[in-house]
Structures are given as structure tokens and as C-alpha cells.
GROMACS .gro file of C-alpha atoms in nm:
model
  145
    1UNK     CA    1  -1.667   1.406  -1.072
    2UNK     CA    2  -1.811   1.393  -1.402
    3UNK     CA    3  -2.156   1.503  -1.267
    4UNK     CA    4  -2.058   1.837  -1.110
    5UNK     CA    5  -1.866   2.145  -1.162
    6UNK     CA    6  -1.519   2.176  -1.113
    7UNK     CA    7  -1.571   2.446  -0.866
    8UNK     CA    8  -1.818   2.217  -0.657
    9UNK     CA    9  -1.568   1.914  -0.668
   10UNK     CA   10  -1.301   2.176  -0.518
   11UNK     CA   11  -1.527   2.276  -0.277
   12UNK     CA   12  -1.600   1.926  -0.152
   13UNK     CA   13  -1.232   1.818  -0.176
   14UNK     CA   14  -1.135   2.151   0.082
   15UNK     CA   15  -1.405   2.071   0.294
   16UNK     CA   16  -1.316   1.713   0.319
   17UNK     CA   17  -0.970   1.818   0.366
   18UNK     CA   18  -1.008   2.103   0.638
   19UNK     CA   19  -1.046   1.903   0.917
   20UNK     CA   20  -0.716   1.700   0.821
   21UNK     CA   21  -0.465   1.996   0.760
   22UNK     CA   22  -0.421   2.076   1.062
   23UNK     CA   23  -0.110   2.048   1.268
   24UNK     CA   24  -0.315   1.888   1.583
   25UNK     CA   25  -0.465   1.666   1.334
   26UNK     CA   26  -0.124   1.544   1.231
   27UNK     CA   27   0.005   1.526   1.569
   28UNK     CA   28  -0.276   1.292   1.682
   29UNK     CA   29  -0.221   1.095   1.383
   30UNK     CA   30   0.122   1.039   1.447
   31UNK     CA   31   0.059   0.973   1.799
   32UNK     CA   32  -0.200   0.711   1.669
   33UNK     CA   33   0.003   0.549   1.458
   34UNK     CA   34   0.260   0.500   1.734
   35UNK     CA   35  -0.016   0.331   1.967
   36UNK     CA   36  -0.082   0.038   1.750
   37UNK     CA   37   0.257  -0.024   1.547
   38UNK     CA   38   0.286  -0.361   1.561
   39UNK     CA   39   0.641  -0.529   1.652
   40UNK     CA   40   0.933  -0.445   1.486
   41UNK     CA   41   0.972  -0.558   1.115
   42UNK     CA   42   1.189  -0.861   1.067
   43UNK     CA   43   1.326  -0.901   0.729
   44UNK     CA   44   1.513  -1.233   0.582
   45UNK     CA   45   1.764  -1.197   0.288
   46UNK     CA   46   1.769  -1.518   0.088
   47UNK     CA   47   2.008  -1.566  -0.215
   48UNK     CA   48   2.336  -1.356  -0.147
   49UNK     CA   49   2.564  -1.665  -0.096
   50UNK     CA   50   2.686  -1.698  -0.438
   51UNK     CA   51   2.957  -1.414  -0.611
   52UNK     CA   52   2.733  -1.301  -0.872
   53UNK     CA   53   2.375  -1.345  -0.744
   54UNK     CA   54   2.141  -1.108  -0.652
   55UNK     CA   55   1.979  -1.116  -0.286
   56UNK     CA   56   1.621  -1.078  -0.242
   57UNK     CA   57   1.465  -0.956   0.089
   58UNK     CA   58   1.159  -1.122   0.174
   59UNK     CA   59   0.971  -0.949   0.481
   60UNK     CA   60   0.597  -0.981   0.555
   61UNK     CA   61   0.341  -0.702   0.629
   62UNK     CA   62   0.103  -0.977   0.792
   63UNK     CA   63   0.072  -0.796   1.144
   64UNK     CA   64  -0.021  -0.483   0.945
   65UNK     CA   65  -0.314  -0.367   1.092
   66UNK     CA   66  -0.500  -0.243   0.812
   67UNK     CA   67  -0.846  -0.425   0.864
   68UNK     CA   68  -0.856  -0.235   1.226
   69UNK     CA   69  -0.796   0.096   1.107
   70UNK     CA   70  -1.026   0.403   1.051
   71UNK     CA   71  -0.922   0.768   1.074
   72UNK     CA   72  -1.254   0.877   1.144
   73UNK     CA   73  -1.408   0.891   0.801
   74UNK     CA   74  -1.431   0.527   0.714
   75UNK     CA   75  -1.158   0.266   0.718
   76UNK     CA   76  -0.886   0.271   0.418
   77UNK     CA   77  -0.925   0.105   0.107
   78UNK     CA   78  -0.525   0.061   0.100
   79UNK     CA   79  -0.246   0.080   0.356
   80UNK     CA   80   0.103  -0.071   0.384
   81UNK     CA   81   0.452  -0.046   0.545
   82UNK     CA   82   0.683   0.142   0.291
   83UNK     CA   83   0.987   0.322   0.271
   84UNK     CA   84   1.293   0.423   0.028
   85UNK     CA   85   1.456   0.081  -0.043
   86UNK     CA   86   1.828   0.217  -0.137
   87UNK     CA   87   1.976  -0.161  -0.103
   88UNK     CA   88   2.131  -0.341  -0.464
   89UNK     CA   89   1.895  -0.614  -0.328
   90UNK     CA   90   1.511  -0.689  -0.448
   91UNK     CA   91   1.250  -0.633  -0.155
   92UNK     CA   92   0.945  -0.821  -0.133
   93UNK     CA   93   0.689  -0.774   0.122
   94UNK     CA   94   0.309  -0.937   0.150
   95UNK     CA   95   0.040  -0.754   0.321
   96UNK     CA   96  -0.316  -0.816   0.367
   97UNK     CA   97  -0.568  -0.653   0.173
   98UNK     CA   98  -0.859  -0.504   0.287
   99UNK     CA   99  -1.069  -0.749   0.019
  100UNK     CA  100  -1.321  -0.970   0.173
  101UNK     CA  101  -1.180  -1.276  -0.041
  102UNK     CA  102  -0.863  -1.329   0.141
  103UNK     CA  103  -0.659  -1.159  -0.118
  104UNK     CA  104  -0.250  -1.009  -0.046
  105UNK     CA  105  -0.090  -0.684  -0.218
  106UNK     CA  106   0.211  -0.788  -0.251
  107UNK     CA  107   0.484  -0.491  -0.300
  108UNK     CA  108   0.792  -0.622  -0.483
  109UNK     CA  109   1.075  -0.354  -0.547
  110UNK     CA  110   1.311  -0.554  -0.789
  111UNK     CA  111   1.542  -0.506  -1.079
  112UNK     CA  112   1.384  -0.451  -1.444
  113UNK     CA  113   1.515  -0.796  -1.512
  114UNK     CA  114   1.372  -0.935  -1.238
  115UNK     CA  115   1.007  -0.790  -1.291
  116UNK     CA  116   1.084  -0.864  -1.667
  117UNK     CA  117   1.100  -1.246  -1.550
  118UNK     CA  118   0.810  -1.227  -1.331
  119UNK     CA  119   0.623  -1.103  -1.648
  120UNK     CA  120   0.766  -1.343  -1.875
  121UNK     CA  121   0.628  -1.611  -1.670
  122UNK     CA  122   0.283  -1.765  -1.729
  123UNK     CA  123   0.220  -1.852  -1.367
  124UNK     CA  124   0.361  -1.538  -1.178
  125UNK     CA  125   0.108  -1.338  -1.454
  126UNK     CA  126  -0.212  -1.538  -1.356
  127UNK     CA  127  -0.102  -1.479  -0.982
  128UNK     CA  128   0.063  -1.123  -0.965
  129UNK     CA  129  -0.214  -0.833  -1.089
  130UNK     CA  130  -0.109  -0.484  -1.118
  131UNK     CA  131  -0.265  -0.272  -0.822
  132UNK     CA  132  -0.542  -0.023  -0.978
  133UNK     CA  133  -0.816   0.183  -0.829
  134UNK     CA  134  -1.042  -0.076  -1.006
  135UNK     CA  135  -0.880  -0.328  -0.760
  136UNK     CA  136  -0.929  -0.080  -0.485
  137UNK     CA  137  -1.311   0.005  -0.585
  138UNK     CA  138  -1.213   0.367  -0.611
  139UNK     CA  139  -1.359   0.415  -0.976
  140UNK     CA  140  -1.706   0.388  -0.829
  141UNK     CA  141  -1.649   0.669  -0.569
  142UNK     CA  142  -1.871   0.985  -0.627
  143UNK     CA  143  -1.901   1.337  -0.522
  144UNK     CA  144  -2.211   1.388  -0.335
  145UNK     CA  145  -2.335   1.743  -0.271
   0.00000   0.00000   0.00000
């Protein structure tokens, strides 16, 4: 982006985009995305036996087929189950990655003391990594004319 104009990035973003903004286009998507959703989600809640704890939901995004997936202009860098998580109880869900190395993202929606644990702890820090388009290789993406 930093080696053309603005006015040439905006042109290659709305040409990249025309093809997707249509309403067939989102209507085949959606009927894509219906043809290969894997099996129901099964979550587990583990900790909500004792008066005072706080319940975490463990699930697993391991049938997600992200590796298998390309929209027609290259597969995704990123892709994962995810909605509004309105329960009092954390959510944690590993998914695969599209990495060669065998990596997971792992999306945990927690409490601020929770995470505040997780980053207290030596261990969970050299294990847990933030996501970031570094991860994702999206800093060395380019506009091409």
C-alpha cells in the first residue's frame, strides 16, 4: 500500500470486491457454507459444581474445515466458528490453523481476571501468543497493479 496511490489502492480494493457484493454471491456463499458444515458443535462445561466458581466451556473447532476451503480467490489465511457468547461462563474453543507447523488458534472469551491469570502465568505466556497479521502473514501482502 505504501508503493501506490491511494486512489489506485481503492481501485484495486473495488475491483477485488465487485465480484463479492453481490446478492447471488452471498446466496451461493451461504448455500456453500451449508454444504460442508460439519456436525453439530458439542460443547462441555467443566467447573460449575461449586457455589462460587466460575464454569468454563470448553468446545473444540477441530472438524473446522478451514484447510479445505477456498472461495475462489485462494484459500483463507484465518477462519473459525464464532458467535456472541452472552453466558457468565468463560468459552474456550481450539481450532486448527492454517500454519504448516501444526499450530491451534485458540479463541478464549473469559473474564479480565481470568485472562489476567493466564498472563500472569509463565507457562500459559510461552504457550498462548496474541493473534496478529504477522502470525497470519498478512504484513507481507501487496497491491499489485
Amino acid at each position: 500500500m505504501e508503493r501506490v496511490d491511494l486512489s489506485q489502492a481503492a481501485d484495486a480494493v473495488h475491483d477485488f470486491l465487485s465480484v463479492a457484493k453481490t446478492e447471488e454471491h452471498f446466496r451461493g456463499l451461504i448455500d456453500w457454507v451449508e454444504t460442508r458444515r460439519p456436525q453439530q458443535l458439542v460443547a462441555t462445561v467443566y467447573g460449575d459444581q461449586d457455589p462460587g466458581s466460575t464454569a468454563v466451556v470448553v468446545s473444540s473447532g477441530k472438524g473446522f474445515p478451514i484447510k479445505k476451503m477456498d472461495f475462489g480467490w485462494g484459500r483463507p489465511v484465518f477462519g473459525s466458528y464464532h458467535f456472541l457468547w452472552r453466558g457468565s461462563a468463560g468459552y474456550v474453543m481450539p481450532m486448527p490453523s492454517m500454519s504448516k507447523d501444526g499450530d491451534w488458534i485458540v479463541y478464549i472469551h473469559m473474564s479480565r481476571r481470568h485472562l489476567d491469570f493466564l498472563d500472569a502465568d509463565h507457562e500459559a505466556t510461552q504457550f498462548f501468543r496474541p493473534l496478529t497479521p504477522d502470525y497470519l502473514c498478512l504484513r507481507s501482502l501487496s497491491l499489485h497493479d
